[in-house]
Short mmCIF file of C-alpha atoms in Angstrom, two decimals:
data_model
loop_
_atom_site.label_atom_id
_atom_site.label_comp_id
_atom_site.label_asym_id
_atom_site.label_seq_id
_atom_site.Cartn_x
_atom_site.Cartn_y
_atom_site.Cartn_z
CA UNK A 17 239.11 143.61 84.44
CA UNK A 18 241.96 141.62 85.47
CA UNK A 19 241.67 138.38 87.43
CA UNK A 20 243.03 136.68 89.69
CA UNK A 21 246.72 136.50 88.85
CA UNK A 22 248.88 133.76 89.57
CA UNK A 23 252.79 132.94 89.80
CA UNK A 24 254.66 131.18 89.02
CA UNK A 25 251.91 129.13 86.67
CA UNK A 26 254.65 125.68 86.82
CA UNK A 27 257.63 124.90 88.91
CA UNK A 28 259.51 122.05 89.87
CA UNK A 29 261.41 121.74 93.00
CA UNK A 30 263.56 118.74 94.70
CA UNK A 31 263.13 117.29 98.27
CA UNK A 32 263.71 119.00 101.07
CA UNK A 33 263.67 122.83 98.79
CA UNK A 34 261.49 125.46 99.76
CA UNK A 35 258.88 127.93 97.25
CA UNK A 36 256.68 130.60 97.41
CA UNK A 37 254.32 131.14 95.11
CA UNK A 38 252.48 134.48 94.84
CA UNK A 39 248.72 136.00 94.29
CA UNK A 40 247.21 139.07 93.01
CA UNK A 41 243.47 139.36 94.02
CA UNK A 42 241.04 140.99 91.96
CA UNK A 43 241.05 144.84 92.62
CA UNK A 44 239.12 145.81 95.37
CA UNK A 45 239.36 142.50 96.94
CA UNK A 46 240.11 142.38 99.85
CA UNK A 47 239.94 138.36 101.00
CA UNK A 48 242.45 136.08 99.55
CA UNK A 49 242.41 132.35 100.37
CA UNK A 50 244.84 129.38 98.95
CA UNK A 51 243.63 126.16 98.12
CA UNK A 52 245.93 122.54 97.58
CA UNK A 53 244.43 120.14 94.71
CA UNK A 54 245.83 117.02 94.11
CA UNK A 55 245.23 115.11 90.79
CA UNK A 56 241.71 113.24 91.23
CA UNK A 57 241.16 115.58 94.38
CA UNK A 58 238.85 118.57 94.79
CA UNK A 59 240.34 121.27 96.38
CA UNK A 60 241.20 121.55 99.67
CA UNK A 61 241.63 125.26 101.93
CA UNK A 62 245.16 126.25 103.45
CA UNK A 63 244.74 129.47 104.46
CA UNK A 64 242.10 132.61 104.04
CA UNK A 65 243.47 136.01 104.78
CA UNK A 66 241.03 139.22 104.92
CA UNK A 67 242.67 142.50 105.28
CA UNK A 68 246.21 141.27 106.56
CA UNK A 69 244.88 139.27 109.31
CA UNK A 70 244.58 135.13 108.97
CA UNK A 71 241.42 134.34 108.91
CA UNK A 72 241.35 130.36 108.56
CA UNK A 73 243.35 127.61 108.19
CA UNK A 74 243.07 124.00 106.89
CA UNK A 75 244.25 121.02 108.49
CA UNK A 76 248.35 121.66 106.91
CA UNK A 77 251.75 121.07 108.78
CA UNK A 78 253.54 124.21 109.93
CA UNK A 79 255.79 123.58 106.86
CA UNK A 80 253.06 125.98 104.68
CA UNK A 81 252.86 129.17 105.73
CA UNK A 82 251.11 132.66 104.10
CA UNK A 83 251.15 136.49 104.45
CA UNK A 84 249.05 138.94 102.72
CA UNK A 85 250.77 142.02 101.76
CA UNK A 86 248.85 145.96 102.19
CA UNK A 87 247.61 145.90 98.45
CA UNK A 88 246.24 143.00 99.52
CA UNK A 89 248.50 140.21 97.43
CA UNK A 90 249.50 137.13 98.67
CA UNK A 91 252.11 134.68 99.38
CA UNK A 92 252.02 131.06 100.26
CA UNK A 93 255.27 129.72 101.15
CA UNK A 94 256.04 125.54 101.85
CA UNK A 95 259.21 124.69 103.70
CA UNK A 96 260.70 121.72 102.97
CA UNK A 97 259.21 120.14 100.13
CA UNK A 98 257.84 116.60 100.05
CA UNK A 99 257.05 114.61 97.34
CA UNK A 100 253.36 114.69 98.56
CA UNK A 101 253.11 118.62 98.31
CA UNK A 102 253.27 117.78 94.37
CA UNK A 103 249.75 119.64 93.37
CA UNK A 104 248.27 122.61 91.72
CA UNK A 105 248.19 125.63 94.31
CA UNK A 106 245.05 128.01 93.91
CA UNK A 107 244.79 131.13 95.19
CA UNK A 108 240.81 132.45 95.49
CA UNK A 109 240.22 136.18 96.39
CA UNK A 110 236.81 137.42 97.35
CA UNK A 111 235.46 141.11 98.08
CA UNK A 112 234.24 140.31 101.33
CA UNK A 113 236.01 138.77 104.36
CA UNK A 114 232.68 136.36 105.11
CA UNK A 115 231.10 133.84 102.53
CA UNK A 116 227.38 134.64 103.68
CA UNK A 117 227.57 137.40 101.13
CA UNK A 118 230.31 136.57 98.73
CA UNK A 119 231.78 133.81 96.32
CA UNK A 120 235.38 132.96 95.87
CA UNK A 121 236.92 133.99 92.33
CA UNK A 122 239.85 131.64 91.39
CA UNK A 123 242.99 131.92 89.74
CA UNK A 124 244.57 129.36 87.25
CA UNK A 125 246.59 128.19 89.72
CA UNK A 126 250.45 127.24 90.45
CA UNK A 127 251.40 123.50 89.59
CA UNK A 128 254.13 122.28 91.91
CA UNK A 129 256.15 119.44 90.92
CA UNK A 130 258.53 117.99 94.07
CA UNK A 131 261.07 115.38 92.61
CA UNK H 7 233.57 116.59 110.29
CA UNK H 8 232.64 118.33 107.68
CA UNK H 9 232.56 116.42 103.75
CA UNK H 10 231.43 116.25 100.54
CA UNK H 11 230.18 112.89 98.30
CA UNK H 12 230.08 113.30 94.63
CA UNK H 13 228.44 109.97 93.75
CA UNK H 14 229.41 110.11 89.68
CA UNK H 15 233.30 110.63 88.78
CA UNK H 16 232.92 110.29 84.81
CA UNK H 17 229.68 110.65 83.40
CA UNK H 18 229.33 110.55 79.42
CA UNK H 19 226.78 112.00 77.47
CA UNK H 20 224.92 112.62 74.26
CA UNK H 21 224.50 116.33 73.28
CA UNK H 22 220.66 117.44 74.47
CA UNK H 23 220.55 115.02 76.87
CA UNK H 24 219.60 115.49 80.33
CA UNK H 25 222.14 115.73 83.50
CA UNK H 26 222.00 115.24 87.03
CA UNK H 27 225.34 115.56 88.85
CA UNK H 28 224.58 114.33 92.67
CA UNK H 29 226.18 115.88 95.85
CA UNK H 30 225.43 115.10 99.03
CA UNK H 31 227.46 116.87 102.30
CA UNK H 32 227.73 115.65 105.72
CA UNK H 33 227.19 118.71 108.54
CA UNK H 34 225.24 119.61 111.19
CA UNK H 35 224.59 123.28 110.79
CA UNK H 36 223.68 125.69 108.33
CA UNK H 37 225.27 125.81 105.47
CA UNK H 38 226.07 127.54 102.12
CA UNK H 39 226.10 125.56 98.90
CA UNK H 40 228.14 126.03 95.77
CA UNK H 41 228.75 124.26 92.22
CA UNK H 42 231.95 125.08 90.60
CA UNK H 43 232.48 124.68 86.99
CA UNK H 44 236.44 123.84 85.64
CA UNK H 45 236.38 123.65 81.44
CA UNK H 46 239.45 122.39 79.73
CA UNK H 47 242.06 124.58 80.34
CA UNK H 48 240.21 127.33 82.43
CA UNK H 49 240.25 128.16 85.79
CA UNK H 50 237.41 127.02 88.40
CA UNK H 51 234.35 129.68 88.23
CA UNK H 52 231.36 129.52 89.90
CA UNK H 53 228.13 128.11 88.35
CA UNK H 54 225.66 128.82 91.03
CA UNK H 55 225.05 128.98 94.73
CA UNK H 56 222.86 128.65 97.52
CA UNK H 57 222.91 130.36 100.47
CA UNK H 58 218.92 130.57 101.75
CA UNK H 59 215.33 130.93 100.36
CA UNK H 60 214.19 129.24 97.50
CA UNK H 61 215.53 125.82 97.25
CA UNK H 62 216.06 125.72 93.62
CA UNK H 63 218.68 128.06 92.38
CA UNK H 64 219.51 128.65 88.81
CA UNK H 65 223.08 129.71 87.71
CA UNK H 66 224.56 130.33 84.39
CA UNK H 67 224.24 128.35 81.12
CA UNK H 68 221.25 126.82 81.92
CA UNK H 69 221.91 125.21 85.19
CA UNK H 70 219.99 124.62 88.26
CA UNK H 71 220.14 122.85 91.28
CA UNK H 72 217.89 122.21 94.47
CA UNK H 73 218.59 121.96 97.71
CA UNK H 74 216.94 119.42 99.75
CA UNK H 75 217.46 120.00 103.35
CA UNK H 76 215.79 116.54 104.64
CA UNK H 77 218.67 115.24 102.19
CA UNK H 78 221.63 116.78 103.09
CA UNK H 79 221.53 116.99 99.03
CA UNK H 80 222.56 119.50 96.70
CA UNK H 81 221.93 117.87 92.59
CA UNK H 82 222.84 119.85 89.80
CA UNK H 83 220.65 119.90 86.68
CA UNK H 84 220.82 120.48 83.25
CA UNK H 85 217.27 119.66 80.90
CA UNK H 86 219.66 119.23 77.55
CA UNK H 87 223.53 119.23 77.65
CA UNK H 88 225.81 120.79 75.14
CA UNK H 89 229.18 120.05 73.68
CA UNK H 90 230.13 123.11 75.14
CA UNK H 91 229.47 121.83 78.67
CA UNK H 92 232.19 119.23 79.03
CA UNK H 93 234.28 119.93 82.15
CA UNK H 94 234.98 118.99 85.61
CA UNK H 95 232.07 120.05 88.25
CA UNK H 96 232.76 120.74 92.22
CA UNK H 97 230.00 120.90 94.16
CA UNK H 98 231.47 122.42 97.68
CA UNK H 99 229.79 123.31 101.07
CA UNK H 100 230.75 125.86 103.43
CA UNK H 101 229.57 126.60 107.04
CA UNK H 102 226.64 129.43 107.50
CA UNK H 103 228.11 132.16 109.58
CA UNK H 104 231.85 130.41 109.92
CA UNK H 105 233.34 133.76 108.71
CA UNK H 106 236.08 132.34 106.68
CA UNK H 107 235.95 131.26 103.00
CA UNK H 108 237.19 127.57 104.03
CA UNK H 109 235.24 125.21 101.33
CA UNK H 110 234.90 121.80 101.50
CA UNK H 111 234.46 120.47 98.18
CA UNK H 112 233.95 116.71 96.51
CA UNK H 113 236.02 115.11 94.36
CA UNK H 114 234.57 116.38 91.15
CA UNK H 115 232.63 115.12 88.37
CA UNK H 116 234.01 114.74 85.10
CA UNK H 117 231.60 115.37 82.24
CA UNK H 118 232.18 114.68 78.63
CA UNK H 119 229.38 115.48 76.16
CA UNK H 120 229.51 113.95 72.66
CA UNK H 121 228.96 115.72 69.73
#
């Protein structure tokens, strides 16, 4: 079975650009959450979506933004880039829309370069 | 607010010796308890978790790790490393009943077992 599927896997982007960067869950999952992880960092959550609806979100300007599409895909999108949203972007899905019963199954990621 | 303290960033070993990765989280509630596993090149998949009972969990490739409650700790163990073992570990908590997938993780441990 596939994985989580991630796109674009590297991209660089100037100052002040904007990106979205797109997730295909495992099928039959129905959860899909995005995660920011800065070199030397663990990861840290931006969003959780279960079923179309937002779920959760981390402590991120209103510059990153998400949607999660009926077949249950997902997009992140950052508005004008800083040099500080340089990171690797994971995307998680889960079958489950609550972690009491589930674990998060993680994609290789997007790495974002802002120059 | 909630965090995560991964006391070791590099840790070197010999092959068959033991490990002991500490984590320690800072929370007041219940919580659920997970180890993450990144090897070279791989994405981040999930070595084992805790989310009640038994204290001491076991997850794949040999590992364990107990929770101790008084401690607000959560070690992984390993009786005799392998080569095969060198990676990045994440221990990450995430709030009992908080209905989103939002994980707070450490830092990460680097572990590099010689051959």
């Amino acid at each position: 079975d596939a994985g989580v599927t991630q796109s674009p896997t590297h991209l660089i982007k100037t100052r002040g650009q904007q990106v979205t960067l797109r997730c295909s869950p495992i099928s039959g999952h129905k959860s899909v959450s995005w995660y920011q992880q800065v070199l030397g960092q663990g990861p840290q959550f931006i969003f959780q979506y279960y079923e179309k609806e937002e779920r959760g979100r981390g402590n991120f300007p209103d510059r990153f933004s998400a949607r999660q599409f009926p077949n249950y895909s997902s997009e992140l999108n950052v508005n004008a880039l800083l040099l500080g949203d340089s990171a690797l972007y994971l995307c998680a899905s889960s079958p489950t829309g609550t972690s009491n019963t589930g674990e998060l199954f993680f994609g290789e990621g997007s790495r974002l370069t802002v120059l | 607010a909630q965090s995560v303290s991964q006391h070791n960033h590099h840790v070197i070993l010999s092959e068959a010796a033991s490990l002991e990765l500490g984590c320690n989280y800072s929370y007041g509630g219940t919580v659920n308890l997970f180890w993450y596993v990144q090897y070279p090149g791989q994405h981040l998949q999930l070595l084992l978790k805790y989310f009640s009972g038994d204290p001491l969990v076991k997850g794949i490739k040999g590992f364990e790790a107990e929770f101790i409650k008084s401690k607000f700790s959560f070690n992984l163990r390993k009786p005799s490393v392998q080569w095969s073992d060198t990676a990045e570990y994440f221990c990450a908590v995430n709030a009992h009943g908080s209905g989103t997938y939002k994980y707070i993780f450490g830092t990460g441990t680097r572990l590099k077992v010689l051959a």
